[in-house]
Short mmCIF file of C-alpha atoms in Angstrom, two decimals:
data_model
loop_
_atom_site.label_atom_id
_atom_site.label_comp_id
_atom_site.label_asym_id
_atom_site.label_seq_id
_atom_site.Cartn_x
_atom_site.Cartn_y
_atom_site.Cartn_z
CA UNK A 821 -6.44 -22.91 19.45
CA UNK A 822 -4.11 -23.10 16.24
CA UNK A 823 -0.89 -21.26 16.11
CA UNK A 824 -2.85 -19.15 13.47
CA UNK A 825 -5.86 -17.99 15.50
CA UNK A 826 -2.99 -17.44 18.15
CA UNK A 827 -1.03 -14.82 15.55
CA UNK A 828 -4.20 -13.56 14.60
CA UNK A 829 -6.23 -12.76 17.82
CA UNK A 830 -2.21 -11.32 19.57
CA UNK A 831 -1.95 -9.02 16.25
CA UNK A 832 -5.43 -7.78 16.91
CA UNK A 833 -4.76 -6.59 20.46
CA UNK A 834 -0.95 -5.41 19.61
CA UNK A 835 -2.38 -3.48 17.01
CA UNK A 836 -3.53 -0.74 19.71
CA UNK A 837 0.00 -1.14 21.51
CA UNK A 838 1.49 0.51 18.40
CA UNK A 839 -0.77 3.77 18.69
CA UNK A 840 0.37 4.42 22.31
CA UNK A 841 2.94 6.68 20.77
CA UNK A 842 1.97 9.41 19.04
CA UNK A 843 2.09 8.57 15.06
CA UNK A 844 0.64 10.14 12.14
CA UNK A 845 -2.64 9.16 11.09
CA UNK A 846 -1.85 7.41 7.55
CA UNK A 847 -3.58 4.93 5.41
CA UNK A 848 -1.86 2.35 7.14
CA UNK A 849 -3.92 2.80 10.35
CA UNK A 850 -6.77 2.11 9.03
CA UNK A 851 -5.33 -0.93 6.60
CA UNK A 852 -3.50 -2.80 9.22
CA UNK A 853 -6.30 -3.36 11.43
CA UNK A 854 -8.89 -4.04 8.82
CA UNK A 855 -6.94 -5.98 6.94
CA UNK A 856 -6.17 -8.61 10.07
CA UNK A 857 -10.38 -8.65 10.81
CA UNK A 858 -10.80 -9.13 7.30
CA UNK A 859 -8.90 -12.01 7.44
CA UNK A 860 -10.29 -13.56 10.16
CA UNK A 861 -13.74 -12.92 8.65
CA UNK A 862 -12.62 -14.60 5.81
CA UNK A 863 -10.93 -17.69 7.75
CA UNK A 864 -13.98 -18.25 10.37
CA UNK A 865 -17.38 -16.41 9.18
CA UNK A 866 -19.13 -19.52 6.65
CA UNK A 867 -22.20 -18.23 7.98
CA UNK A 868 -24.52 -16.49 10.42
CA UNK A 869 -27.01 -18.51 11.81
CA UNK A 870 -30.61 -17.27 11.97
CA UNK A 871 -32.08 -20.21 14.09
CA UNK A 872 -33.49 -19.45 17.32
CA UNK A 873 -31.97 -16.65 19.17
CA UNK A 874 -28.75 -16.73 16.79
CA UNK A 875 -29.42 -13.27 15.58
CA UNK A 876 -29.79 -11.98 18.99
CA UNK A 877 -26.47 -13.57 20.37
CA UNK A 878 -24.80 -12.06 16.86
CA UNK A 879 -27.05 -8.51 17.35
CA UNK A 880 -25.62 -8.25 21.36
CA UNK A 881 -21.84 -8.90 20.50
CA UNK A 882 -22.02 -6.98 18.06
CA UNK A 883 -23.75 -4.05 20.02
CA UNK A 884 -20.60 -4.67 22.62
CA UNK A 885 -18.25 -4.23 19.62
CA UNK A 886 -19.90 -1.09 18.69
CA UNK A 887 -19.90 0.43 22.20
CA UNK A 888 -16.01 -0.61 23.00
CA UNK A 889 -15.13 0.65 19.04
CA UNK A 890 -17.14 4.22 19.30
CA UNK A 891 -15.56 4.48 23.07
CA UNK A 892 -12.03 3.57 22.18
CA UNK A 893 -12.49 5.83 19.38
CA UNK A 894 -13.57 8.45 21.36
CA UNK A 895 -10.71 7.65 23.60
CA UNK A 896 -7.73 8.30 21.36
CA UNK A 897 -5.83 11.69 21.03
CA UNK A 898 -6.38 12.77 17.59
CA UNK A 899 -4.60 16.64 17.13
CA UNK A 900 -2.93 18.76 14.13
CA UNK A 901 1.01 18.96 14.37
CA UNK A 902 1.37 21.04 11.09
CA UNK A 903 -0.37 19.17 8.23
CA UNK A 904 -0.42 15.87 9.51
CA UNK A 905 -2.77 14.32 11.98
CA UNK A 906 -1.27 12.09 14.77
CA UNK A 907 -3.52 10.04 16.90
CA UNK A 908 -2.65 8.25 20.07
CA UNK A 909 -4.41 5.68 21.81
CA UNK A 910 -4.54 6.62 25.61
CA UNK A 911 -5.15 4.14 28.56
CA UNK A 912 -8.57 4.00 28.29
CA UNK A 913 -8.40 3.26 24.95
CA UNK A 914 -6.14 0.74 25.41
CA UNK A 915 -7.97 -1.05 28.61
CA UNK A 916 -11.12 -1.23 25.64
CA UNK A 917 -9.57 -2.59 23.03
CA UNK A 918 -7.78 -5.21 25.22
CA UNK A 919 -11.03 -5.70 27.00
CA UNK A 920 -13.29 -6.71 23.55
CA UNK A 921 -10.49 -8.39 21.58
CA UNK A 922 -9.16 -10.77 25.02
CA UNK A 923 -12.56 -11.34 25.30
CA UNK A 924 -12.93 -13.47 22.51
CA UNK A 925 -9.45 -14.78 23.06
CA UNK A 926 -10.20 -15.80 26.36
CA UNK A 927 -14.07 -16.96 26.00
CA UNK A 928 -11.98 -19.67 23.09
CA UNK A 929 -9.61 -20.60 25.94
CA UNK A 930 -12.30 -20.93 28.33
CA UNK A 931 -14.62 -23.21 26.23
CA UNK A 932 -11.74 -25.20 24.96
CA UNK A 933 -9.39 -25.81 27.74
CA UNK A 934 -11.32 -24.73 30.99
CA UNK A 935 -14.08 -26.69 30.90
CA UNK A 936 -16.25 -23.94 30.02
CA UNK A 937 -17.85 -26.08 26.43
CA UNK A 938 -20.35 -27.86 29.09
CA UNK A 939 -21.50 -24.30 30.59
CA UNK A 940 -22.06 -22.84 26.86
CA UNK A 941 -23.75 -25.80 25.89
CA UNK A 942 -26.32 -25.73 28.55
CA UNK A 943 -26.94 -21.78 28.25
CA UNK A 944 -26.64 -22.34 24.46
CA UNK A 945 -29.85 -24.86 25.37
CA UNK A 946 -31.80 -22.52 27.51
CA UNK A 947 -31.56 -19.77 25.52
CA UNK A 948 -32.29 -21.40 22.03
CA UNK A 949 -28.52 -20.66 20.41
CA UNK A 950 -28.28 -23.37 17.92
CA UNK A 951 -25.15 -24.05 17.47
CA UNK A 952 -21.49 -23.27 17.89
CA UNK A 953 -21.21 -21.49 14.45
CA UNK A 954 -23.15 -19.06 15.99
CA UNK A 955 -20.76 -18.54 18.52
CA UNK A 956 -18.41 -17.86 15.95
CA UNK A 957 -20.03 -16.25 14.05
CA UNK A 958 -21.53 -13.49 16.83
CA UNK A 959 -17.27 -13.08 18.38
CA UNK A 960 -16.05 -12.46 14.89
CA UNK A 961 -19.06 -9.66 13.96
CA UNK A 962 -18.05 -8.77 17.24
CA UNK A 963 -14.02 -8.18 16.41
CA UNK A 964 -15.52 -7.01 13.16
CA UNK A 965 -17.58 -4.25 14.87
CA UNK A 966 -15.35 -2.67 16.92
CA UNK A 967 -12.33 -2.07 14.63
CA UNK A 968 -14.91 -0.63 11.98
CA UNK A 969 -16.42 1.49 14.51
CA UNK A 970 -13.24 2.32 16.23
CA UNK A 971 -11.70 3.54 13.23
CA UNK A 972 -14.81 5.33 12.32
CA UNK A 973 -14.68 7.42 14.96
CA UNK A 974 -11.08 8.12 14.80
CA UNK A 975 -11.68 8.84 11.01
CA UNK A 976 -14.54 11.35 11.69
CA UNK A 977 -12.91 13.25 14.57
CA UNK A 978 -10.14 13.85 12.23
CA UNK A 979 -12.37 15.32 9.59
CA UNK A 980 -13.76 17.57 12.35
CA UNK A 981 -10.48 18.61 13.32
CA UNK A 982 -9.57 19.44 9.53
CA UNK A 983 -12.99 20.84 8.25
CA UNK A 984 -12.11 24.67 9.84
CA UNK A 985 -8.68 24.60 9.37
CA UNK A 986 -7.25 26.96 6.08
CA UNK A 987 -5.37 24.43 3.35
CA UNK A 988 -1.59 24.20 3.27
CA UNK A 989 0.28 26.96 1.81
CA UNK A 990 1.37 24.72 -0.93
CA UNK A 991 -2.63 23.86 -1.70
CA UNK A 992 -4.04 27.77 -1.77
CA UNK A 993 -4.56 29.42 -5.00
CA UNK A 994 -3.37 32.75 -5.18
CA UNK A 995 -6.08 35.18 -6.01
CA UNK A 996 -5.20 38.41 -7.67
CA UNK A 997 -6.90 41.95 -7.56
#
């Protein structure tokens, strides 16, 4: 691994570290994350194979992604203090957001230093995968996946939390008999 994919995959999973205190939901929690997946979209994703069983490989991690997203979503506190909105990722959040993005982190490890490249290359062989970009290609979709879902669900739970709640003093029009 280069001291970039390094930065990049640690950045991913400290990302959720900084939401276990309570903050206020801002433009910069969604930015932050999607900006570093973005990046690595950009840096690794030439393409996605469709050879084989490339799309299914691709369609399954990205399925996990979903699932771990939606659930860590699901997972964080998201509550009114005033007018803002704070959100705070909880243990379970945490423990799924750790989970999908050491996952990739660790399968890269695994195939590059612990002798796991022979074991994907002989499942990549039974099960038709054609070749390592689509290994890439289905972990970064994957990392992809779950922020966009993640922060999905944190966006739309604090839409629901907002849609029944009266606007700020300062926002009300003032309607005269």
């Amino acid at each position: 691994m280069t001291t970039t994919e390094w930065i990049t995959d640690i950045a991913l999973i400290l990302v959720v570290f900084r939401q276990l205190r309570e903050d206020r939901l801002d433009l910069r929690t969604f930015l932050i994350p999607l900006g570093i997946v973005a990046y690595v979209a950009h840096t690794y994703l030439d393409s996605v194979p469709t050879g084989g069983n490339d799309l299914i490989l691709v369609g399954a991690l990205m399925g996990a992604g979903a699932v771990l997203g939606i659930a860590g979503g699901v997972c964080t506190r998201v509550r009114t203090a005033g007018e803002h909105i704070l959100i705070k990722a909880g243990a379970v959040s945490a423990i799924l957001w750790v989970l999908g993005m050491g996952a990739r982190m660790g399968f890269q490890l695994w195939t590059e230093h612990g002798g796991g490249a022979d074991d994907v290359a002989r499942f990549s062989v039974a099960h038709h995968i054609t070749s390592d970009q689509a290994w890439v290609a289905a972990f970064v979709l994957m990392a992809l996946t779950e922020v966009v879902t993640r922060l999905a669900a944190i966006f739309v739970r604090s839409r629901m939390l907002t849609a029944g709640q009266p606007a700020p003093a300062s926002n009300r029009v003032a309607v005269r008999p």
